[in-house]
Amino acid sequence: MSNYKTKKRFGQHFLNDFSVIEKLVYEINPKSDDLMVEIGPGLGALTFPLLDKLDTLNVVEIDRDVISRLQQKNESRLSIHGVDALKFDFASLLQKNKRLRVVGNLPYNISTPLIFHLLEFKSNIQDMHFMLQNEVVKRLTAETDTKAYGRLSVMVQYHCKTEYLFFVGPESFDPPPKVDSAIVRLSPWQDKTDSAENEEHLSELVAMAFAMRRKTLRNNLKKILSVEQIESVDIDPSKRAENLSVSDFVKLSDLYTRQQNLKN
Ligand code: SAH
């Protein structure tokens, strides 16, 4: 990593384990004409192996020092966007009839807001492969009735199919992070049938339902839905949020929406 000093504030932990890079490229399975964007390329540990399989690749990188190193490679097939990925308009990359493929070994401190930012473009996204903190990947892929199942699981699984691909230990990075990592694949649902009438209501309701994990739905939702209302969609009010499926949450959210509509 020729005399480059990594920056903590940008969450820089560079991959330096060839077997992990190879496995990740295998899982991504790039096709030469894919429309792909990598978030946070750093010094290119993943970028150049991807570019071996692709005609072109977009990268979004915030750090000017990193950007100038990438520019020095003189690789005309690489489009470098020197901006904050949280503010980047991913729709600006779109080309006719192609959906975006997103990849990245993400800075862990911005991973959740970044996923939600990307979900705003979900109808134009084919899939996303991310290296994240292992605990976060467990939550993203958690099933109902487990400890890891929570607000993040419900909100992301509402939009995407989520898959835990593989574990990556700290020794695969330079410098090694303090936490374990893992690779997740998020694939936005293409023909989703059970969508909420109002997604803001869904997000509010899910937050409320999980506010006190150990409390029942009856308790956590009492400000917005009565026991009778919860029972009317065949959900037991003495259950806890962690016992509900994503489609149960959609049913409750639609009840809440109808009730708000009656009020107004
Ligand atoms: N993909 C490389 C680097 C991973 S480290 C590798 O695996 O080796 C995370 C990278 O994300 C760094 O290059 C860091 O500068 C970049 N980064 C951090 N915050 C960012 C942001 N808000 N937008 C875009 N890139 C960011």
Tab-separated table of C-alpha atoms and ligand atoms in Angstrom:
chain	number	residue	atom	x	y	z
A	1	MET	CA	0.000	0.000	0.000
A	2	SER	CA	2.906	2.279	-0.987
A	3	ASN	CA	3.271	4.959	1.724
A	4	TYR	CA	-0.418	5.857	1.905
A	5	LYS	CA	-1.609	6.878	5.359
A	6	THR	CA	-5.168	5.688	5.975
A	7	LYS	CA	-7.743	8.083	7.419
A	8	LYS	CA	-9.930	7.061	10.310
A	9	ARG	CA	-12.574	9.681	9.636
A	10	PHE	CA	-13.335	8.143	6.252
A	11	GLY	CA	-13.547	4.645	7.716
A	12	GLN	CA	-10.581	3.472	5.661
A	13	HIS	CA	-9.838	-0.227	6.085
A	14	PHE	CA	-8.359	-1.502	2.859
A	15	LEU	CA	-8.897	-5.091	1.793
A	16	ASN	CA	-5.599	-6.904	1.491
A	17	ASP	CA	-6.694	-10.535	1.320
A	18	PHE	CA	-6.723	-11.845	-2.211
A	19	SER	CA	-8.927	-14.845	-1.416
A	20	VAL	CA	-11.649	-12.561	-0.020
A	21	ILE	CA	-11.452	-10.305	-3.084
A	22	GLU	CA	-11.678	-13.317	-5.380
A	23	LYS	CA	-14.695	-14.731	-3.532
A	24	LEU	CA	-16.423	-11.373	-3.592
A	25	VAL	CA	-15.864	-10.925	-7.342
A	26	TYR	CA	-17.184	-14.460	-7.847
A	27	GLU	CA	-20.377	-13.639	-5.897
A	28	ILE	CA	-20.851	-10.361	-7.778
A	29	ASN	CA	-20.348	-12.232	-11.053
A	30	PRO	CA	-19.761	-9.136	-13.226
A	31	LYS	CA	-20.783	-9.272	-16.894
A	32	SER	CA	-18.786	-7.072	-19.280
A	33	ASP	CA	-21.685	-4.741	-20.111
A	34	ASP	CA	-23.020	-4.380	-16.547
A	35	LEU	CA	-23.735	-0.855	-15.353
A	36	MET	CA	-21.803	-0.940	-12.092
A	37	VAL	CA	-20.868	1.574	-9.421
A	38	GLU	CA	-18.428	1.004	-6.599
A	39	ILE	CA	-18.767	3.122	-3.473
A	40	GLY	CA	-15.480	3.956	-1.710
A	41	PRO	CA	-12.900	2.345	-4.038
A	42	GLY	CA	-9.974	3.404	-1.848
A	43	LEU	CA	-6.742	2.346	-3.517
A	44	GLY	CA	-8.626	-0.058	-5.759
A	45	ALA	CA	-8.354	-3.458	-4.037
A	46	LEU	CA	-11.737	-4.412	-5.481
A	47	THR	CA	-11.888	-1.856	-8.291
A	48	PHE	CA	-9.195	-3.329	-10.542
A	49	PRO	CA	-10.260	-6.984	-10.215
A	50	LEU	CA	-13.797	-5.818	-11.138
A	51	LEU	CA	-12.491	-3.796	-14.053
A	52	ASP	CA	-10.788	-6.950	-15.381
A	53	LYS	CA	-14.297	-8.288	-16.056
A	54	LEU	CA	-16.103	-5.079	-16.997
A	55	ASP	CA	-16.035	-2.678	-19.942
A	56	THR	CA	-16.442	0.320	-17.642
A	57	LEU	CA	-16.860	1.035	-13.938
A	58	ASN	CA	-18.104	4.072	-12.001
A	59	VAL	CA	-16.624	4.841	-8.611
A	60	VAL	CA	-17.834	7.297	-5.956
A	61	GLU	CA	-15.089	8.395	-3.546
A	62	ILE	CA	-14.976	11.252	-1.044
A	63	ASP	CA	-11.247	11.413	-0.252
A	64	ARG	CA	-9.227	13.701	-2.548
A	65	ASP	CA	-5.937	11.942	-1.856
A	66	VAL	CA	-7.487	8.630	-2.845
A	67	ILE	CA	-9.026	10.201	-5.952
A	68	SER	CA	-5.708	11.574	-7.176
A	69	ARG	CA	-4.071	8.160	-6.722
A	70	LEU	CA	-6.820	6.555	-8.779
A	71	GLN	CA	-6.432	9.230	-11.459
A	72	GLN	CA	-2.703	8.480	-11.686
A	73	LYS	CA	-3.561	4.981	-12.882
A	74	ASN	CA	-4.693	6.562	-16.153
A	75	GLU	CA	-7.461	4.047	-16.592
A	76	SER	CA	-9.902	5.511	-19.122
A	77	ARG	CA	-12.552	2.854	-18.398
A	78	LEU	CA	-12.903	4.150	-14.843
A	79	SER	CA	-15.333	7.063	-14.242
A	80	ILE	CA	-14.405	8.755	-11.005
A	81	HIS	CA	-17.085	10.750	-9.156
A	82	GLY	CA	-15.403	12.719	-6.380
A	83	VAL	CA	-18.356	13.250	-4.057
A	84	ASP	CA	-19.995	12.084	-0.850
A	85	ALA	CA	-21.936	8.897	-1.674
A	86	LEU	CA	-24.675	9.949	0.782
A	87	LYS	CA	-25.434	12.928	-1.459
A	88	PHE	CA	-24.739	11.338	-4.812
A	89	ASP	CA	-27.570	11.184	-7.361
A	90	PHE	CA	-27.261	7.559	-8.459
A	91	ALA	CA	-29.942	8.146	-11.118
A	92	SER	CA	-27.390	10.293	-12.978
A	93	LEU	CA	-25.523	7.100	-13.935
A	94	LEU	CA	-28.498	5.454	-15.587
A	95	GLN	CA	-28.428	4.386	-19.209
A	96	LYS	CA	-31.343	3.124	-21.242
A	97	ASN	CA	-32.666	-0.320	-20.321
A	98	LYS	CA	-29.998	-0.974	-17.723
A	99	ARG	CA	-30.356	-1.277	-14.023
A	100	LEU	CA	-27.506	-0.383	-11.713
A	101	ARG	CA	-25.362	-2.862	-9.829
A	102	VAL	CA	-23.868	-1.354	-6.680
A	103	VAL	CA	-20.852	-2.707	-4.789
A	104	GLY	CA	-18.650	-1.499	-1.969
A	105	ASN	CA	-16.565	-2.199	1.055
A	106	LEU	CA	-18.371	0.557	2.909
A	107	PRO	CA	-17.238	2.858	5.672
A	108	TYR	CA	-19.169	1.248	8.534
A	109	ASN	CA	-20.234	4.498	10.181
A	110	ILE	CA	-22.355	5.503	7.172
A	111	SER	CA	-23.599	2.101	6.060
A	112	THR	CA	-27.201	2.352	7.291
A	113	PRO	CA	-27.922	5.870	5.959
A	114	LEU	CA	-26.226	4.914	2.700
A	115	ILE	CA	-28.432	1.842	2.250
A	116	PHE	CA	-31.528	3.988	2.821
A	117	HIS	CA	-30.231	6.617	0.391
A	118	LEU	CA	-29.722	3.894	-2.233
A	119	LEU	CA	-33.198	2.485	-1.603
A	120	GLU	CA	-34.602	5.750	-2.971
A	121	PHE	CA	-33.280	4.572	-6.347
A	122	LYS	CA	-34.346	0.957	-5.875
A	123	SER	CA	-36.508	0.677	-8.986
A	124	ASN	CA	-33.346	1.291	-11.007
A	125	ILE	CA	-31.121	-1.058	-9.016
A	126	GLN	CA	-30.524	-4.696	-9.920
A	127	ASP	CA	-28.538	-5.638	-6.828
A	128	MET	CA	-26.090	-4.390	-4.181
A	129	HIS	CA	-23.143	-6.247	-2.669
A	130	PHE	CA	-21.693	-4.737	0.466
A	131	MET	CA	-18.973	-5.480	2.960
A	132	LEU	CA	-20.425	-4.423	6.316
A	133	GLN	CA	-20.014	-5.035	9.993
A	134	ASN	CA	-20.999	-8.674	10.622
A	135	GLU	CA	-23.621	-7.653	13.213
A	136	VAL	CA	-25.292	-5.384	10.678
A	137	VAL	CA	-25.347	-8.130	8.026
A	138	LYS	CA	-26.935	-10.444	10.607
A	139	ARG	CA	-29.629	-7.856	11.286
A	140	LEU	CA	-30.236	-7.216	7.582
A	141	THR	CA	-30.755	-10.927	6.938
A	142	ALA	CA	-32.431	-11.904	10.240
A	143	GLU	CA	-35.585	-14.014	10.222
A	144	THR	CA	-38.712	-13.367	12.283
A	145	ASP	CA	-38.548	-14.694	15.897
A	146	THR	CA	-34.788	-14.174	16.264
A	147	LYS	CA	-32.850	-11.742	18.425
A	148	ALA	CA	-31.258	-10.004	15.452
A	149	TYR	CA	-34.663	-9.297	13.843
A	150	GLY	CA	-35.556	-5.642	14.301
A	151	ARG	CA	-36.366	-2.377	12.661
A	152	LEU	CA	-33.493	-2.567	10.164
A	153	SER	CA	-34.455	-6.126	9.143
A	154	VAL	CA	-38.082	-5.184	8.504
A	155	MET	CA	-37.412	-1.942	6.658
A	156	VAL	CA	-34.723	-3.368	4.374
A	157	GLN	CA	-36.513	-6.696	3.786
A	158	TYR	CA	-39.608	-4.734	2.834
A	159	HIS	CA	-37.626	-3.336	-0.113
A	160	CYS	CA	-35.141	-6.137	-0.866
A	161	LYS	CA	-34.373	-9.793	-0.760
A	162	THR	CA	-31.370	-10.040	1.607
A	163	GLU	CA	-28.681	-12.755	1.620
A	164	TYR	CA	-25.778	-13.351	4.008
A	165	LEU	CA	-22.942	-14.416	1.689
A	166	PHE	CA	-19.807	-14.897	3.801
A	167	PHE	CA	-17.869	-13.869	6.899
A	168	VAL	CA	-14.640	-11.827	6.744
A	169	GLY	CA	-12.293	-11.528	9.730
A	170	PRO	CA	-10.412	-8.334	10.726
A	171	GLU	CA	-7.055	-9.743	9.499
A	172	SER	CA	-8.240	-9.356	5.890
A	173	PHE	CA	-7.891	-5.558	6.129
A	174	ASP	CA	-5.154	-2.991	6.568
A	175	PRO	CA	-5.505	-1.602	9.177
A	176	PRO	CA	-7.660	-4.329	10.756
A	177	PRO	CA	-11.012	-3.014	12.046
A	178	LYS	CA	-12.111	-3.759	15.631
A	179	VAL	CA	-15.169	-5.677	14.431
A	180	ASP	CA	-15.922	-8.710	12.286
A	181	SER	CA	-17.260	-8.139	8.794
A	182	ALA	CA	-19.445	-9.979	6.294
A	183	ILE	CA	-20.725	-9.689	2.746
A	184	VAL	CA	-24.425	-9.126	2.103
A	185	ARG	CA	-26.409	-9.147	-1.154
A	186	LEU	CA	-29.484	-6.917	-1.345
A	187	SER	CA	-31.763	-7.390	-4.370
A	188	PRO	CA	-34.705	-4.963	-4.600
A	189	TRP	CA	-37.976	-6.861	-5.172
A	190	GLN	CA	-38.990	-6.441	-8.778
A	191	ASP	CA	-42.673	-7.299	-8.755
A	192	LYS	CA	-43.721	-6.731	-5.217
A	193	THR	CA	-47.354	-7.414	-4.462
A	194	ASP	CA	-47.731	-6.468	-0.799
A	195	SER	CA	-46.558	-2.878	-0.650
A	196	ALA	CA	-47.770	-0.476	2.014
A	197	GLU	CA	-50.254	2.206	1.027
A	198	ASN	CA	-48.080	4.776	2.759
A	199	GLU	CA	-44.408	3.987	3.345
A	200	GLU	CA	-43.923	6.765	5.860
A	201	HIS	CA	-46.636	5.205	7.984
A	202	LEU	CA	-44.920	1.836	7.668
A	203	SER	CA	-41.659	3.264	8.867
A	204	GLU	CA	-43.336	5.090	11.781
A	205	LEU	CA	-45.267	2.013	12.794
A	206	VAL	CA	-42.238	-0.286	12.679
A	207	ALA	CA	-40.237	2.170	14.802
A	208	MET	CA	-43.052	2.271	17.369
A	209	ALA	CA	-43.546	-1.486	17.414
A	210	PHE	CA	-39.855	-2.070	18.205
A	211	ALA	CA	-39.490	0.899	20.583
A	212	MET	CA	-39.575	-1.437	23.597
A	213	ARG	CA	-38.552	-4.836	22.319
A	214	ARG	CA	-39.827	-6.744	25.348
A	215	LYS	CA	-43.257	-5.130	25.281
A	216	THR	CA	-46.275	-6.471	23.406
A	217	LEU	CA	-47.768	-4.897	20.298
A	218	ARG	CA	-50.799	-3.868	22.340
A	219	ASN	CA	-48.502	-1.761	24.508
A	220	ASN	CA	-46.141	-0.360	21.914
A	221	LEU	CA	-48.933	0.547	19.478
A	222	LYS	CA	-51.585	1.739	21.920
A	223	LYS	CA	-51.247	5.374	20.836
A	224	ILE	CA	-52.205	4.534	17.262
A	225	LEU	CA	-54.100	1.212	17.097
A	226	SER	CA	-56.584	-0.475	19.420
A	227	VAL	CA	-56.558	-4.159	20.377
A	228	GLU	CA	-59.668	-4.632	18.202
A	229	GLN	CA	-57.959	-3.076	15.199
A	230	ILE	CA	-54.886	-5.287	15.590
A	231	GLU	CA	-57.102	-8.368	15.909
A	232	SER	CA	-59.097	-7.347	12.837
A	233	VAL	CA	-56.142	-8.300	10.615
A	234	ASP	CA	-55.626	-11.614	12.453
A	235	ILE	CA	-52.623	-10.512	14.465
A	236	ASP	CA	-52.425	-11.408	18.145
A	237	PRO	CA	-51.878	-8.141	20.126
A	238	SER	CA	-50.005	-10.035	22.835
A	239	LYS	CA	-47.218	-10.845	20.378
A	240	ARG	CA	-44.042	-8.795	20.210
A	241	ALA	CA	-42.764	-6.950	17.146
A	242	GLU	CA	-40.063	-9.581	16.648
A	243	ASN	CA	-42.795	-12.202	16.040
A	244	LEU	CA	-44.294	-10.389	13.049
A	245	SER	CA	-43.444	-10.916	9.397
A	246	VAL	CA	-42.879	-8.030	7.008
A	247	SER	CA	-46.349	-8.573	5.538
A	248	ASP	CA	-47.881	-8.398	9.039
A	249	PHE	CA	-46.270	-4.965	9.399
A	250	VAL	CA	-47.724	-3.934	6.046
A	251	LYS	CA	-51.211	-4.963	7.233
A	252	LEU	CA	-50.847	-2.902	10.416
A	253	SER	CA	-49.450	0.033	8.470
A	254	ASP	CA	-52.438	-0.011	6.090
A	255	LEU	CA	-54.800	-0.002	9.083
A	256	TYR	CA	-52.981	3.002	10.460
A	257	THR	CA	-53.195	4.754	7.055
A	258	ARG	CA	-56.940	4.147	6.789
A	259	GLN	CA	-57.420	5.492	10.269
A	260	GLN	CA	-55.391	8.623	9.499
A	261	ASN	CA	-57.446	9.129	6.323
A	262	LEU	CA	-60.666	8.980	8.333
A	263	LYS	CA	-59.340	11.631	10.711
A	264	ASN	CA	-58.463	14.058	7.925
B	1	SAH	N1	-12.872	-0.513	-1.318
B	1	SAH	C1	-11.565	-0.259	-0.728
B	1	SAH	C2	-11.618	0.803	0.380
B	1	SAH	C3	-12.545	0.538	1.514
B	1	SAH	S1	-12.389	1.699	2.820
B	1	SAH	C4	-10.985	-1.563	-0.215
B	1	SAH	O1	-11.736	-2.506	-0.019
B	1	SAH	O2	-9.795	-1.637	-0.002
B	1	SAH	C5	-13.798	2.751	2.585
B	1	SAH	C6	-13.645	3.754	1.424
B	1	SAH	O3	-14.801	4.599	1.396
B	1	SAH	C7	-12.459	4.689	1.557
B	1	SAH	O4	-11.820	4.805	0.307
B	1	SAH	C8	-13.084	6.041	1.971
B	1	SAH	O5	-12.319	7.155	1.594
B	1	SAH	C9	-14.409	5.969	1.237
B	1	SAH	N2	-15.468	6.815	1.809
B	1	SAH	C10	-15.684	7.117	3.117
B	1	SAH	N3	-16.786	7.876	3.273
B	1	SAH	C11	-17.301	8.050	2.016
B	1	SAH	C12	-18.438	8.758	1.510
B	1	SAH	N4	-19.265	9.418	2.324
B	1	SAH	N5	-18.646	8.744	0.168
B	1	SAH	C13	-17.807	8.071	-0.667
B	1	SAH	N6	-16.724	7.395	-0.239
B	1	SAH	C14	-16.472	7.394	1.080
